Short mmCIF file of C-alpha atoms in Angstrom, two decimals:
data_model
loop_
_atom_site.label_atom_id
_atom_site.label_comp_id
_atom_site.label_asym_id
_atom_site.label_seq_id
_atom_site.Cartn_x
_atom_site.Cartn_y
_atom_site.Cartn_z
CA UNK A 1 63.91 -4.75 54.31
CA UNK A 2 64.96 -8.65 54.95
CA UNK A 3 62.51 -11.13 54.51
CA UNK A 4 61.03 -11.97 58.09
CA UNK A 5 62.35 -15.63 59.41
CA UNK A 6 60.17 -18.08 61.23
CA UNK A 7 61.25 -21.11 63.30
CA UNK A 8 60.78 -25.21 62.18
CA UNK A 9 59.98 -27.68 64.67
CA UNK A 10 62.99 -28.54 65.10
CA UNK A 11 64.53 -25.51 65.76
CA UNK A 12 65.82 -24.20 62.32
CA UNK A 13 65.02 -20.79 61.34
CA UNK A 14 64.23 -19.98 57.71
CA UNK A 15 62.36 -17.64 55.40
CA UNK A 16 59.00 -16.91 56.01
CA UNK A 17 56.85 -19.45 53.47
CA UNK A 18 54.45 -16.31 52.01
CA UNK A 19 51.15 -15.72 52.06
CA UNK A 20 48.79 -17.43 49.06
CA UNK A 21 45.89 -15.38 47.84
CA UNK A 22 43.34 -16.85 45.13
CA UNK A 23 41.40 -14.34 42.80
CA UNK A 24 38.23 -15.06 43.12
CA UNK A 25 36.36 -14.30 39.40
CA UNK A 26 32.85 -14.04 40.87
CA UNK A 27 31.59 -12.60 43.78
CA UNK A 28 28.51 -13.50 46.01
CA UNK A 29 25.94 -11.08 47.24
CA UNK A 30 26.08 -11.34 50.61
CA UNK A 31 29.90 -10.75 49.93
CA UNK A 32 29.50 -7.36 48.54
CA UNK A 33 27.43 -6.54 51.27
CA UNK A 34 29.31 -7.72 53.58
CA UNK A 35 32.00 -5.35 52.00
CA UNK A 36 29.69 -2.54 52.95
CA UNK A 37 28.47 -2.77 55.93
CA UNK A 38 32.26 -3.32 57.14
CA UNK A 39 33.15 0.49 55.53
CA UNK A 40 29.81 1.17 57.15
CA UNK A 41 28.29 3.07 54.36
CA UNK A 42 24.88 2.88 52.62
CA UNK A 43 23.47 1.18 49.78
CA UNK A 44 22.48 4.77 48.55
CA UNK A 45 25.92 6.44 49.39
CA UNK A 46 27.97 3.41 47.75
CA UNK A 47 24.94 3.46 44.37
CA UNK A 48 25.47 7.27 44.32
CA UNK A 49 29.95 7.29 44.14
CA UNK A 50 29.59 4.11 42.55
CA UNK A 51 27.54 5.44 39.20
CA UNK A 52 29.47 8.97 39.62
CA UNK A 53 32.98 7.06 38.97
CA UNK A 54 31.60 5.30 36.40
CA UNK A 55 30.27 8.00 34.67
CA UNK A 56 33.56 9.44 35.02
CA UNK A 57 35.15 6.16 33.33
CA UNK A 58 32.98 6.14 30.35
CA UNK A 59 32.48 9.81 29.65
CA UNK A 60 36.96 10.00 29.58
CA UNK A 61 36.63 6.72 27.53
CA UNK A 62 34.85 8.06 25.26
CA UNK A 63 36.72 11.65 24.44
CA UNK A 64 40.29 9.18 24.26
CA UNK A 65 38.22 6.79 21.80
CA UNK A 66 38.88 3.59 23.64
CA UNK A 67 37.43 0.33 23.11
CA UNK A 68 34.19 -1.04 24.67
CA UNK A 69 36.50 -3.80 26.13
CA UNK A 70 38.71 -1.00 27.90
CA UNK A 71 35.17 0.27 29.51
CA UNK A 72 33.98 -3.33 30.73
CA UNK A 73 37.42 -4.07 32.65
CA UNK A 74 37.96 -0.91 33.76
CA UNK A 75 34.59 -0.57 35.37
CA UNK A 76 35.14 -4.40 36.80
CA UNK A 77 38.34 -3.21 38.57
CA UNK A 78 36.72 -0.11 39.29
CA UNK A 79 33.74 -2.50 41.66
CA UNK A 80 36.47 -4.28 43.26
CA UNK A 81 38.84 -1.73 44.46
CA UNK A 82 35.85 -0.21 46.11
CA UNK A 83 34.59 -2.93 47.91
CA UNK A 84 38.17 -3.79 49.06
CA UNK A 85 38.93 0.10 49.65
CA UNK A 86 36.13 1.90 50.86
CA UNK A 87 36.22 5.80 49.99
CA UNK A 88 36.96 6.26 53.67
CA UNK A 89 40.26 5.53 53.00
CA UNK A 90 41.61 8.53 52.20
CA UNK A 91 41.60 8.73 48.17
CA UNK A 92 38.94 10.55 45.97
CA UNK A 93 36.50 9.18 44.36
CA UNK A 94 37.87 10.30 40.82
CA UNK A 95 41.30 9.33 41.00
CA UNK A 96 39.78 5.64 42.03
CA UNK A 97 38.60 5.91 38.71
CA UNK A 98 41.08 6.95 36.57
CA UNK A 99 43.72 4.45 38.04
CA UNK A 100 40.88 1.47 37.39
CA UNK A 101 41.02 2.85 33.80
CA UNK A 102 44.89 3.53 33.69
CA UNK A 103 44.73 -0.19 34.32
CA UNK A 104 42.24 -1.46 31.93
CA UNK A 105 44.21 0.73 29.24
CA UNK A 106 47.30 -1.77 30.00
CA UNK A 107 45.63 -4.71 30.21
CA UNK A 108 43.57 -4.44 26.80
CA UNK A 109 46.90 -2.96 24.99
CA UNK A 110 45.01 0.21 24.32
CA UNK A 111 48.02 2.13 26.14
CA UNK A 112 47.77 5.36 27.74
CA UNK A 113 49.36 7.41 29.87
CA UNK A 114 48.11 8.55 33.15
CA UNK A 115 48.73 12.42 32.12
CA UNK A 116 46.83 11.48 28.80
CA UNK A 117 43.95 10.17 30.99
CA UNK A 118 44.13 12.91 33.78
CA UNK A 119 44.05 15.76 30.42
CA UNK A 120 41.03 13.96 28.88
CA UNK A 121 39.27 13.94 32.48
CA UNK A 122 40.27 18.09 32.83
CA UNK A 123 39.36 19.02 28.96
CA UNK A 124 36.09 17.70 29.43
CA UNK A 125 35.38 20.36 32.25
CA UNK A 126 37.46 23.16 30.25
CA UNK A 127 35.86 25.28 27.63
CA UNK A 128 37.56 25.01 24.31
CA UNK A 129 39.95 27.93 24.94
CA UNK A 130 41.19 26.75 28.08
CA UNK A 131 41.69 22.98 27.14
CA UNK A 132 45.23 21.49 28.00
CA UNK A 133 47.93 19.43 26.45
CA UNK A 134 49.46 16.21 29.01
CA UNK A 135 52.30 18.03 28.69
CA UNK A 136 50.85 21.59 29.40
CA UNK A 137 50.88 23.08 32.92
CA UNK A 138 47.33 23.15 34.48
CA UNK A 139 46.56 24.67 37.66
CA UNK A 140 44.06 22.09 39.76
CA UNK A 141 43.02 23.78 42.90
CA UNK A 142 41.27 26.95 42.86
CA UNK A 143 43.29 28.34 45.43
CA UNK A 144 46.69 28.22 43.43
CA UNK A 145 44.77 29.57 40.33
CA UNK A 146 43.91 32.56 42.20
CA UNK A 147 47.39 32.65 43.41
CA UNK A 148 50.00 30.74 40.69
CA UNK A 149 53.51 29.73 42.11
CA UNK A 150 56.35 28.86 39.27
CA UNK A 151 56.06 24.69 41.06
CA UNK A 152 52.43 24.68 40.31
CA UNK A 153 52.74 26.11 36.72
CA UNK A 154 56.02 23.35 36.22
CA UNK A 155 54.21 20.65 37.42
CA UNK A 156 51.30 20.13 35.86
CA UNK A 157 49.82 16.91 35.70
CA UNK A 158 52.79 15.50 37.05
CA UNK A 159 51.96 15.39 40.33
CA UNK A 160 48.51 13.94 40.01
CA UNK A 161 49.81 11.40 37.96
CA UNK A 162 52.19 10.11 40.27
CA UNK A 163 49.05 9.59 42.92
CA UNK A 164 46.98 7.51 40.22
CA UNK A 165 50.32 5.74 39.31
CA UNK A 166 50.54 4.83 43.06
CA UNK A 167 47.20 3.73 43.22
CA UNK A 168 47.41 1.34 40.35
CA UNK A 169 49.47 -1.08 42.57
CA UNK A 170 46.56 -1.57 44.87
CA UNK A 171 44.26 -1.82 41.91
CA UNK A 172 45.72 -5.14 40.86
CA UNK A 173 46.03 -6.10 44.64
CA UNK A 174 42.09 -5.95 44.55
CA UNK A 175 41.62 -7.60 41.75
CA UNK A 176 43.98 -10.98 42.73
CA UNK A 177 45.81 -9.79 39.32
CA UNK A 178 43.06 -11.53 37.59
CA UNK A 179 43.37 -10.36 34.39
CA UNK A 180 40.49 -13.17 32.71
CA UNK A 181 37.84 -10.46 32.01
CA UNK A 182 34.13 -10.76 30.43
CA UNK A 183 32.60 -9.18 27.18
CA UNK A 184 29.23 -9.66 26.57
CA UNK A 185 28.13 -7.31 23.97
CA UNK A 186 29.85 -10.17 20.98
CA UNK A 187 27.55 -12.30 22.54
CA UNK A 188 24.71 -9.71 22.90
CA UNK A 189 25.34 -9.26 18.52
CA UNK A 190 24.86 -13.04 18.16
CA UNK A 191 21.82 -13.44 20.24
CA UNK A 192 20.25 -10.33 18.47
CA UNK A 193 21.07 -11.71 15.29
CA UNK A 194 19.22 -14.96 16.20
CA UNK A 195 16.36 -14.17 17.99
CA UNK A 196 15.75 -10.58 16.74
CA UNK A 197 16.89 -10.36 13.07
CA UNK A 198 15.94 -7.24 11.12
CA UNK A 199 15.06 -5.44 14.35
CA UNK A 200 17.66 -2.90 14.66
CA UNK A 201 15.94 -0.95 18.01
CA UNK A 202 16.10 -4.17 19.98
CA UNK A 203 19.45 -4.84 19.11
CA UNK A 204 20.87 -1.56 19.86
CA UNK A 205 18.89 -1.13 23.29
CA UNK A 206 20.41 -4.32 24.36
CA UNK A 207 24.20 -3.06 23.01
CA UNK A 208 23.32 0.30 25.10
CA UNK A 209 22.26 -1.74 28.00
CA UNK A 210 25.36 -3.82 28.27
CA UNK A 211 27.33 -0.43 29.06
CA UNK A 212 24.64 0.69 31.72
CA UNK A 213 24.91 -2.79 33.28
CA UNK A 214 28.42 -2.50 34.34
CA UNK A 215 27.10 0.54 36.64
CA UNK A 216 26.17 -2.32 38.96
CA UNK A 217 27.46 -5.22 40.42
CA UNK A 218 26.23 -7.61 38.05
CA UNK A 219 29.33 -8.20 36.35
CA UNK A 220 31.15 -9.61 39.88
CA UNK A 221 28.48 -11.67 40.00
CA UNK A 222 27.48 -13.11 37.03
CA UNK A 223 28.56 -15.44 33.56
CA UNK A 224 28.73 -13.57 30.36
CA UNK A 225 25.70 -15.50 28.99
CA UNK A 226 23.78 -14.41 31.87
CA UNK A 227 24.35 -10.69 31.13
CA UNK A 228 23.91 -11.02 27.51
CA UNK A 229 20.47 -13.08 27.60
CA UNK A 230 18.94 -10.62 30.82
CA UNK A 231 19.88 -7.68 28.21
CA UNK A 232 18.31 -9.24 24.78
CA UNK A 233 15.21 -10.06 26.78
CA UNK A 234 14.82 -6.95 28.78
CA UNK A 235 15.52 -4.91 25.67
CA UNK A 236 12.69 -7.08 23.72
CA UNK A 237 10.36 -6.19 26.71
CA UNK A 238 11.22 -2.64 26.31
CA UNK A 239 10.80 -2.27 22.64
CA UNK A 240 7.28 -4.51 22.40
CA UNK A 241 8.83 -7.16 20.97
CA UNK A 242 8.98 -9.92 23.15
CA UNK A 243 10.53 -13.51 22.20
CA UNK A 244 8.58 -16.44 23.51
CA UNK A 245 11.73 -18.62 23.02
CA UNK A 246 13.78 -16.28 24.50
CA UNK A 247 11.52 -15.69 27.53
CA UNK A 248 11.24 -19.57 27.68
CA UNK A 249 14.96 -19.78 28.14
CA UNK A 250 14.99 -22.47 25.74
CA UNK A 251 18.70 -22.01 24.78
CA UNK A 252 19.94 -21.76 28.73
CA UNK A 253 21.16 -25.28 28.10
CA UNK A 254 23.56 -24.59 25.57
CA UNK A 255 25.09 -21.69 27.57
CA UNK A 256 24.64 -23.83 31.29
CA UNK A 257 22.76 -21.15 32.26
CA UNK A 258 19.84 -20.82 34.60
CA UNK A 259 16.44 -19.13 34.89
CA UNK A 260 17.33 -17.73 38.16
CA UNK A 261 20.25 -16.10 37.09
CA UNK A 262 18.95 -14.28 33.98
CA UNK A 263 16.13 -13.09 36.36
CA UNK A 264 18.53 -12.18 39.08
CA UNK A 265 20.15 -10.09 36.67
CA UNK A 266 17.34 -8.67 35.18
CA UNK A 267 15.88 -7.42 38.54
CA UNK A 268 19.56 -5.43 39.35
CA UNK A 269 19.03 -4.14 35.96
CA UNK A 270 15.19 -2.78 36.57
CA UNK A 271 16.40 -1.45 40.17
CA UNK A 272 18.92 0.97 38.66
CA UNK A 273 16.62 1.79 35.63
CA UNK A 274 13.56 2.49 38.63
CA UNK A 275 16.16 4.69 40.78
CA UNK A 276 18.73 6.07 38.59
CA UNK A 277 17.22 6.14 35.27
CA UNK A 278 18.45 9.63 34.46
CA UNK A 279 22.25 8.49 35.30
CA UNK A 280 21.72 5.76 32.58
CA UNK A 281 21.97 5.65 28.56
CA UNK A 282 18.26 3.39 28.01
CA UNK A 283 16.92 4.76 31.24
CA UNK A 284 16.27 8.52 29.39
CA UNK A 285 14.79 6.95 26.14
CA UNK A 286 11.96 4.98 28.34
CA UNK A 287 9.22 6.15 30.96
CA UNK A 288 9.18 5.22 34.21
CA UNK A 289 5.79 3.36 33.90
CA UNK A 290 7.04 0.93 31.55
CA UNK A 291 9.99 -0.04 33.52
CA UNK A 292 7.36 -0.55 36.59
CA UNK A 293 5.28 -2.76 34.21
CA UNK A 294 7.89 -5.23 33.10
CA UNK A 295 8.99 -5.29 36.83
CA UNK A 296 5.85 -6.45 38.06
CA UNK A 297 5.69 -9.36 35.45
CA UNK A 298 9.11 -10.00 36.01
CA UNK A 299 8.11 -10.25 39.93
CA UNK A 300 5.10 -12.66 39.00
CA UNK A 301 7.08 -15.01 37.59
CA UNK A 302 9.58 -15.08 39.98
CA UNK A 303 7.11 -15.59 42.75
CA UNK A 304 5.11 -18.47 40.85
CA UNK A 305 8.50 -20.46 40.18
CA UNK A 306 9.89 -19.53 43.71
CA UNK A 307 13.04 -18.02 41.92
CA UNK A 308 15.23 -16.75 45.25
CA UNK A 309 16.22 -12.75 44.67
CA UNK A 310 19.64 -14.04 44.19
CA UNK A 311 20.45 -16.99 42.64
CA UNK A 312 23.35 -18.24 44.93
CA UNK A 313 23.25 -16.88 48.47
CA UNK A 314 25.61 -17.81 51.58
CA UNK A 315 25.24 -20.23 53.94
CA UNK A 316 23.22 -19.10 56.86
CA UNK A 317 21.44 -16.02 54.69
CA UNK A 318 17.99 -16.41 53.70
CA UNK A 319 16.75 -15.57 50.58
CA UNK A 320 14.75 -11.90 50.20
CA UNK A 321 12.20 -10.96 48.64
CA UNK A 322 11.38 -9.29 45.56
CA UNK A 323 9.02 -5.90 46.56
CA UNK A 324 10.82 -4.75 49.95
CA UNK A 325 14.10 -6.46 50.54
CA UNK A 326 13.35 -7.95 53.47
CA UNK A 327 14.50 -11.79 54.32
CA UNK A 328 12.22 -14.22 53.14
CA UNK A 329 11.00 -17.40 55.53
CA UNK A 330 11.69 -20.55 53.94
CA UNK A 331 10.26 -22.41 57.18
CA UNK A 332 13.42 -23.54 58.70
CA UNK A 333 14.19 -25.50 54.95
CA UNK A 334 17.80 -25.36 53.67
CA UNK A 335 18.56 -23.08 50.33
CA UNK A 336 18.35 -23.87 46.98
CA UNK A 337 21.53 -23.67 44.90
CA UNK A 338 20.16 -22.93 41.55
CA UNK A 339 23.19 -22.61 39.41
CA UNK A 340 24.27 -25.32 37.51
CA UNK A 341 27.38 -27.72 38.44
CA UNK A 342 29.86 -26.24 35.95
CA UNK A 343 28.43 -22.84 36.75
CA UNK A 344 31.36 -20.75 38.74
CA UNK A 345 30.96 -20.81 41.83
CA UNK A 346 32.57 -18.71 44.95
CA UNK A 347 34.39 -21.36 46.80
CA UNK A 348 34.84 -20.67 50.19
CA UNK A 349 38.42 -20.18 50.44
CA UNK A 350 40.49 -18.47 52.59
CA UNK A 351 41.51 -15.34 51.11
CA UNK A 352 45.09 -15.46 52.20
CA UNK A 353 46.11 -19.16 52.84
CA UNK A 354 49.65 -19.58 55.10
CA UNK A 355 51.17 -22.80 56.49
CA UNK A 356 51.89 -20.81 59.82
CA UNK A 357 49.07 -18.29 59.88
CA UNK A 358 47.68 -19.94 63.15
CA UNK A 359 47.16 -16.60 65.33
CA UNK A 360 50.36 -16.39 66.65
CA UNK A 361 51.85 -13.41 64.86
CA UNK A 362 54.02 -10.96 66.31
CA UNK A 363 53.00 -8.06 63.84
CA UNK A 364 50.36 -5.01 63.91
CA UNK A 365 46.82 -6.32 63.07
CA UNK A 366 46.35 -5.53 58.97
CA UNK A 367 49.81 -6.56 58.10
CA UNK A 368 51.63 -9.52 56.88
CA UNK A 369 54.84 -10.56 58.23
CA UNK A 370 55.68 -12.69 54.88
CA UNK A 371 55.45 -11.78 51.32
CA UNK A 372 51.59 -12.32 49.51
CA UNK A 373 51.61 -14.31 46.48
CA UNK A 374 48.46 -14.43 44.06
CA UNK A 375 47.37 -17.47 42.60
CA UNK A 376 44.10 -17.99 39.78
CA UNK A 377 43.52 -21.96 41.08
CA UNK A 378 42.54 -22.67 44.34
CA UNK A 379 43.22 -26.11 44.48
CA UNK A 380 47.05 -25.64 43.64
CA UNK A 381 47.41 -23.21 46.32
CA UNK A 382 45.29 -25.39 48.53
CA UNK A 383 48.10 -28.44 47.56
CA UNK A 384 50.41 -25.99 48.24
CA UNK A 385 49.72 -24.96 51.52
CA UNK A 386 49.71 -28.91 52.91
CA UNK A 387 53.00 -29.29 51.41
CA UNK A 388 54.59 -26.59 52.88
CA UNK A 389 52.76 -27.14 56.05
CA UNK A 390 54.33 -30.62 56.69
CA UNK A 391 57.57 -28.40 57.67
CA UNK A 392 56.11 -26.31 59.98
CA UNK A 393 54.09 -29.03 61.91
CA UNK A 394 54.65 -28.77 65.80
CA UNK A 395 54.47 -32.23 66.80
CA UNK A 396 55.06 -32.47 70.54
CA UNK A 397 55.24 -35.91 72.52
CA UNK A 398 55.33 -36.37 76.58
CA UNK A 399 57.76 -38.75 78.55
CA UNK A 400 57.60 -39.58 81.83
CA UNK A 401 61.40 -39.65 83.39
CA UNK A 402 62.12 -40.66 86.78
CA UNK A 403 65.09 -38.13 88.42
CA UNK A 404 67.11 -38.88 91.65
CA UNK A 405 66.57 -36.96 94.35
CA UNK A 406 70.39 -35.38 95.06
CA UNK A 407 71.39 -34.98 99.04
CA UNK A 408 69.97 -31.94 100.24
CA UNK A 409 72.30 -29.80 102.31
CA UNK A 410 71.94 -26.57 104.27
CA UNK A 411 68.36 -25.86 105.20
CA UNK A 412 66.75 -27.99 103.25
CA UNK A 413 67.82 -31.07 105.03
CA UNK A 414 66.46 -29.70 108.33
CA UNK A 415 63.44 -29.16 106.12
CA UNK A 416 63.19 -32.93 104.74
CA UNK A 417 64.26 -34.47 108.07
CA UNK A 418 60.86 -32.28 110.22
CA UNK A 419 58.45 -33.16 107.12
CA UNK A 420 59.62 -36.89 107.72
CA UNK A 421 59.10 -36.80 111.63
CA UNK A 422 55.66 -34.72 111.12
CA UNK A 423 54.94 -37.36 108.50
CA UNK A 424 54.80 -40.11 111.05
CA UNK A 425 53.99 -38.68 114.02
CA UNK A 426 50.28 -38.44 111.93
CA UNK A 427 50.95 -42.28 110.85
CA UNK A 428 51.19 -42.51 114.69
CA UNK A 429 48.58 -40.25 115.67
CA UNK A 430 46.07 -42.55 113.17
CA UNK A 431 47.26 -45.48 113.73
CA UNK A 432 46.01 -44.89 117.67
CA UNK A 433 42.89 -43.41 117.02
CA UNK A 434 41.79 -46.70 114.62
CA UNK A 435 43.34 -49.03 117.89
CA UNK A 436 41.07 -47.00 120.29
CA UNK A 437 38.18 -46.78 117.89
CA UNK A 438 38.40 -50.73 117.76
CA UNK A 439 38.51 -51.11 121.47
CA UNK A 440 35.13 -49.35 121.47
CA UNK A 441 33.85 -51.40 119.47
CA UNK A 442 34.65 -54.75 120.94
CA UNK A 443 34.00 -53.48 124.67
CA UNK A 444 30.40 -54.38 125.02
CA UNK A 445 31.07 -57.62 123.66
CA UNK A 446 33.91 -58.28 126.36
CA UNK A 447 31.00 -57.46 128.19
CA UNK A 448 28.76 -59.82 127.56
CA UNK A 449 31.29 -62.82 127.34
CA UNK A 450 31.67 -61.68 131.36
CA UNK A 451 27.99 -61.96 132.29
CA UNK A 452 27.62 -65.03 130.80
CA UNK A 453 30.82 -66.69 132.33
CA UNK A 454 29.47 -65.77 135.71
CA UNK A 455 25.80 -67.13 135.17
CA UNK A 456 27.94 -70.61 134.18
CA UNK A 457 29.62 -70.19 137.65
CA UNK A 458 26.27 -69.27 139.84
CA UNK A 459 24.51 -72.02 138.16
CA UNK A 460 27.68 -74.82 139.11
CA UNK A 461 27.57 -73.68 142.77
CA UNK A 462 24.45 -74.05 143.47
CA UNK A 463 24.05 -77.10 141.91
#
């Protein structure tokens, strides 16, 4: 297919200039639920595919022995896929997953292939009899194992495969082919070992609860000091051994962090530990009750330092609060950025930048008449865009020329010459009513002059 052609302002016609998309690292709350609402599904629908594909990430991760690291991006892809592709759009849940991890598996250099994954995924299922080799034929529907064919039995995982394979492609597409990922269980070790050492519960509660945070969508939103300090203090809470220093957030300074972020993480934590703590790895090894106890301290605090439920909300969103969810008044007062300057920030970009994306586009709504380049910085993309836009100004200017009228023949002359005659038999016509409007006017004073002449004569003659 040829590269679609668009016209200069002065009339040359070249290649389209592309599309610009920046990856956007971090991701605001009202963004995600923005996401949502537009696939018009549920917070408890998305929570309930969300922690199944998850699941499904780190149960496969773990049978294939992969890396932590391969867990963390995967699930990270994973979040942003959905929230760009809704499940309404025609995939399964499960093969959303194993593409995000057929990614991840490239990305960390922990290769694998998709009919490795896809194998892992169906010998987890299969009892040890009926466990598979990628290479084996496997039946996947229950309808053809009822009924085999000789395609079905050749095939294998091949043809699943070839789905995830295609679904890989839009993977990165999500993602801005941002491959700058975050770890934070190294930094989870070092805080243990500083603040907790000898305590080997507190240290592996808060490894644990690294893994169970990425079932949310803290790690879109957050730094990787945020995660790892909510997750050493909320695993000190947990295990009854609480770290005034810690709780003080005496070393956010070091990591530019802020007190409403570490709480703002530790509240998205306690939410899925409150409603999904049998989905979670810490969740089963703790009651209810206490989780419900640190969450009401946690809410007391927030309350007495007026810490927002999310640290960095959108212009024109209020703030919610902490018990129901519900928007919070801040009497008509503007909101409170609490993350620091050199904290990451969502800029409000465009997500596809164009110097002639003005509206005027001749193709169906959703697509892109040019090719779509991703860029990491927005400001060379922004630079970009005004350079190339200089080519593709319209600048228009008027002039005012005076034409000759040309003889007019046939018709038209008849025409000219009766609009001329009407045109001054109305001069005329005017022109005679002002003369006998004036006459009216002066009469009575003709008038008058006569009367007075001909008192001037009585008077004489009698005289």
């Amino acid at each position: 297919m040829a590269p679609s052609q668009v016209t200069t302002a002065d009339g040359r016609k070249g290649p389209h200039p592309s599309f610009i998309e920046v990856a956007k690292p971090f991701i605001f709350e009202s963004k995600v639920h923005e996401c949502l609402v537009r696939a018009k599904v549920s917070e408890s629908e998305d929570a309930k595919v969300r922690l199944q594909g998850i699941a499904w990430i780190d149960s496969v991760r773990k049978a294939m022995h992969l890396p932590v690291r391969t867990y963390n991006t995967a699930a990270v892809y994973y979040h942003k896929f959905r929230l760009m592709h809704p499940d309404t759009s025609g995939y399964i849940g499960q093969d959303a997953a194993a593409a995000a991890l057929f990614a991840a598996c490239k990305i960390e250099d922990t290769l694998k292939k998709s009919k490795e994954i896809l194998c892992a995924a169906h010998n987890l299922k299969a009892p040890p009899s009926e466990r598979q080799t990628p290479d084996d034929p496997v039946l996947t529907s229950p309808a053809t194992y009822q009924h085999p064919s000789l395609s079905d039995q050749a095939q294998g995982f091949e043809q699943h495969s070839k789905a995830i394979i295609g679904l890989e492609r839009l993977m990165l597409e999500a993602s801005g082919f941002d491959f700058r990922n975050r770890y934070p269980q190294r930094l989870v070790l070092k805080i243990v070992k500083h603040y907790y050492a000898g305590h080997k519960s507190v240290g592996k509660t808060a490894y644990n609860m690294c893994s169970d945070l990425y079932r949310t969508f803290v790690p879109l939103k957050q730094t990787t000091p945020a995660m790892a300090m909510a997750c050493v203090e909320l695993a000190g809470r947990l295990c009854e051994q609480r770290h005034p220093d810690l709780e003080a957030g005496k070393g956010y300074e070091e990591l530019k962090l802020t007190r409403a972020e570490v709480m703002e993480t530790l509240l998205d934590l306690l939410d899925l530990y409150t409603h999904f703590k049998a989905q979670t790895t810490v969740g089963q090894d703790h009651s209810l009750e206490k989780f419900l106890a640190i969450r009401i301290v946690l809410n007391k605090e927030a309350e007495a330092h007026n810490y927002p439920r999310y640290a960095i909300t959108k212009a024109g969103t209020s703030p919610l609060n902490y018990g129901t969810g519900e928007p919070k008044d801040t009497k008509g007062s503007e909101l409170k950025k609490t993350r620091s300057p050199t904290s990451p920030v969502d800029v409000d970009t465009p997500d596809v930048t164009s110097p002639t994306a003005n509206g005027r586009s001749a193709v169906k709504p959703g697509l892109k008449e040019g090719t779509v380049r991703f860029m990491l910085s927005a400001e060379r993309a922004r630079d970009e865009k005004e350079w190339v836009g200089e080519y593709f100004r319209m600048e228009e200017e008027e002039y005012v020329v005076e034409v000759p009228l040309e003889k007019e023949k046939g018709w038209d002359k008849y025409r000219l010459r009766d609009r001329d005659r009407d045109r001054g038999r109305y001069r005329d016509r005017d022109w005679d009513w002002e003369r006998d409007r004036y006459k009216e006017r002066e009469r009575p004073r003709y008038r008058e002059r006569e009367r007075d002449w001909e008192r001037e004569r009585d008077r004489e003659w009698r005289r």
